[in-house]
Short mmCIF file of C-alpha atoms in Angstrom, two decimals:
data_model
loop_
_atom_site.label_atom_id
_atom_site.label_comp_id
_atom_site.label_asym_id
_atom_site.label_seq_id
_atom_site.Cartn_x
_atom_site.Cartn_y
_atom_site.Cartn_z
CA UNK Y 1 -83.63 24.94 196.22
CA UNK Y 2 -86.79 23.89 198.03
CA UNK Y 3 -88.44 23.24 194.65
CA UNK Y 4 -85.61 20.90 193.63
CA UNK Y 5 -86.01 18.95 196.87
CA UNK Y 6 -89.78 18.69 196.40
CA UNK Y 7 -89.48 17.71 192.73
CA UNK Y 8 -86.68 15.28 193.59
CA UNK Y 9 -88.91 13.54 196.12
CA UNK Y 10 -91.55 13.10 193.44
CA UNK Y 11 -89.00 11.62 191.02
CA UNK Y 12 -87.49 9.45 193.78
CA UNK Y 13 -90.88 7.87 194.50
CA UNK Y 14 -91.94 7.72 190.85
CA UNK Y 15 -90.17 7.92 187.50
CA UNK Y 16 -86.70 7.70 189.04
CA UNK Y 17 -87.39 4.15 190.25
CA UNK Y 18 -85.29 4.93 193.37
CA UNK Y 19 -87.89 3.72 195.85
CA UNK Y 20 -87.84 0.25 194.27
CA UNK Y 21 -84.50 -0.41 195.98
CA UNK Y 22 -84.23 2.30 198.62
CA UNK Y 23 -87.86 2.09 199.78
CA UNK Y 24 -90.52 4.81 199.69
CA UNK Y 25 -89.05 6.36 202.85
CA UNK Y 26 -85.44 6.01 201.52
CA UNK Y 27 -84.49 3.89 204.55
CA UNK Y 28 -83.29 1.10 202.26
CA UNK Y 29 -84.48 -2.40 201.50
CA UNK Y 30 -82.52 -5.52 202.51
CA UNK Y 31 -80.35 -6.91 199.72
CA UNK Y 32 -81.42 -4.08 197.39
CA UNK Y 33 -80.46 -0.55 198.36
CA UNK Y 34 -78.90 1.11 201.40
CA UNK Y 35 -80.48 3.63 203.75
CA UNK Y 36 -80.15 7.14 202.35
CA UNK Y 37 -81.46 8.92 205.45
CA UNK Y 38 -78.51 8.38 207.76
CA UNK Y 39 -75.05 9.94 207.73
CA UNK Y 40 -73.32 6.76 206.49
CA UNK Y 41 -72.26 6.93 202.84
CA UNK Y 42 -70.94 3.76 201.22
CA UNK Y 43 -69.46 4.98 197.96
CA UNK Y 44 -68.82 8.70 198.38
CA UNK Y 45 -68.69 11.47 200.98
CA UNK Y 46 -72.37 12.38 200.67
CA UNK Y 47 -71.91 15.84 199.19
CA UNK Y 48 -74.50 17.04 196.70
CA UNK Y 49 -71.97 16.78 193.85
CA UNK Y 50 -70.98 13.26 194.95
CA UNK Y 51 -74.62 12.17 194.97
CA UNK Y 52 -75.22 13.59 191.48
CA UNK Y 53 -72.15 11.76 190.16
CA UNK Y 54 -73.15 8.51 191.91
CA UNK Y 55 -76.63 8.53 190.42
CA UNK Y 56 -75.32 9.42 186.96
CA UNK Y 57 -72.66 6.67 186.92
CA UNK Y 58 -74.28 4.06 189.15
CA UNK Y 59 -72.37 1.50 191.20
CA UNK Y 60 -70.67 -1.39 189.45
CA UNK Y 61 -70.15 -4.78 191.08
CA UNK Y 62 -66.42 -4.04 191.23
CA UNK Y 63 -66.94 -0.77 193.12
CA UNK Y 64 -69.76 -1.94 195.36
CA UNK Y 65 -68.91 -2.28 199.03
CA UNK Y 66 -72.05 -4.35 199.68
CA UNK Y 67 -72.33 -6.52 196.59
CA UNK Y 68 -75.32 -4.51 195.39
CA UNK Y 69 -75.10 -2.85 192.00
CA UNK Y 70 -76.96 0.20 190.71
CA UNK Y 71 -77.21 0.99 187.02
CA UNK Y 72 -76.62 4.58 185.91
CA UNK Y 73 -79.63 6.72 186.85
CA UNK Y 74 -80.96 3.67 188.69
CA UNK Y 75 -82.04 2.26 185.34
CA UNK Y 76 -84.50 5.10 184.82
CA UNK Y 77 -84.86 7.58 181.98
CA UNK Y 78 -84.46 10.67 184.15
CA UNK Y 79 -82.96 13.76 182.55
CA UNK Y 80 -79.81 15.29 183.99
CA UNK Y 81 -81.90 18.05 185.59
CA UNK Y 82 -84.19 15.47 187.18
CA UNK Y 83 -81.14 13.61 188.54
CA UNK Y 84 -79.99 16.87 190.10
CA UNK Y 85 -83.42 17.24 191.74
CA UNK Y 86 -83.30 13.67 193.09
CA UNK Y 87 -79.80 14.39 194.38
CA UNK Y 88 -81.05 17.48 196.21
CA UNK Y 89 -83.82 15.39 197.78
CA UNK Y 90 -81.43 12.60 198.83
CA UNK Y 91 -78.94 15.13 200.20
CA UNK Y 92 -81.71 16.77 202.24
CA UNK Y 93 -82.65 13.44 203.85
CA UNK Y 94 -79.30 12.98 205.54
CA UNK Y 95 -78.53 16.64 206.22
CA UNK Y 96 -81.47 17.65 208.35
CA UNK Y 97 -80.81 20.39 210.84
#
């Protein structure tokens, strides 16, 4: 929903800690986190469900295609519902019409 996307953006830039690696504009930061605004997905197909799962489980060194790791929930204390909101926000960034 539009509310999930708006709330997710707030969590992305705040309590979710996402912007620490992906940047405040989600375009990524060198050696930290990839760009989340383009159509290139490194560890999944970029569906909403894939993004939720990726945030919940993180990216281990063994599964990383770039050498960058991400702890589950990005190391934050987000609730499952907040992760779903962040996922909606991230999905919206790369699926603009």
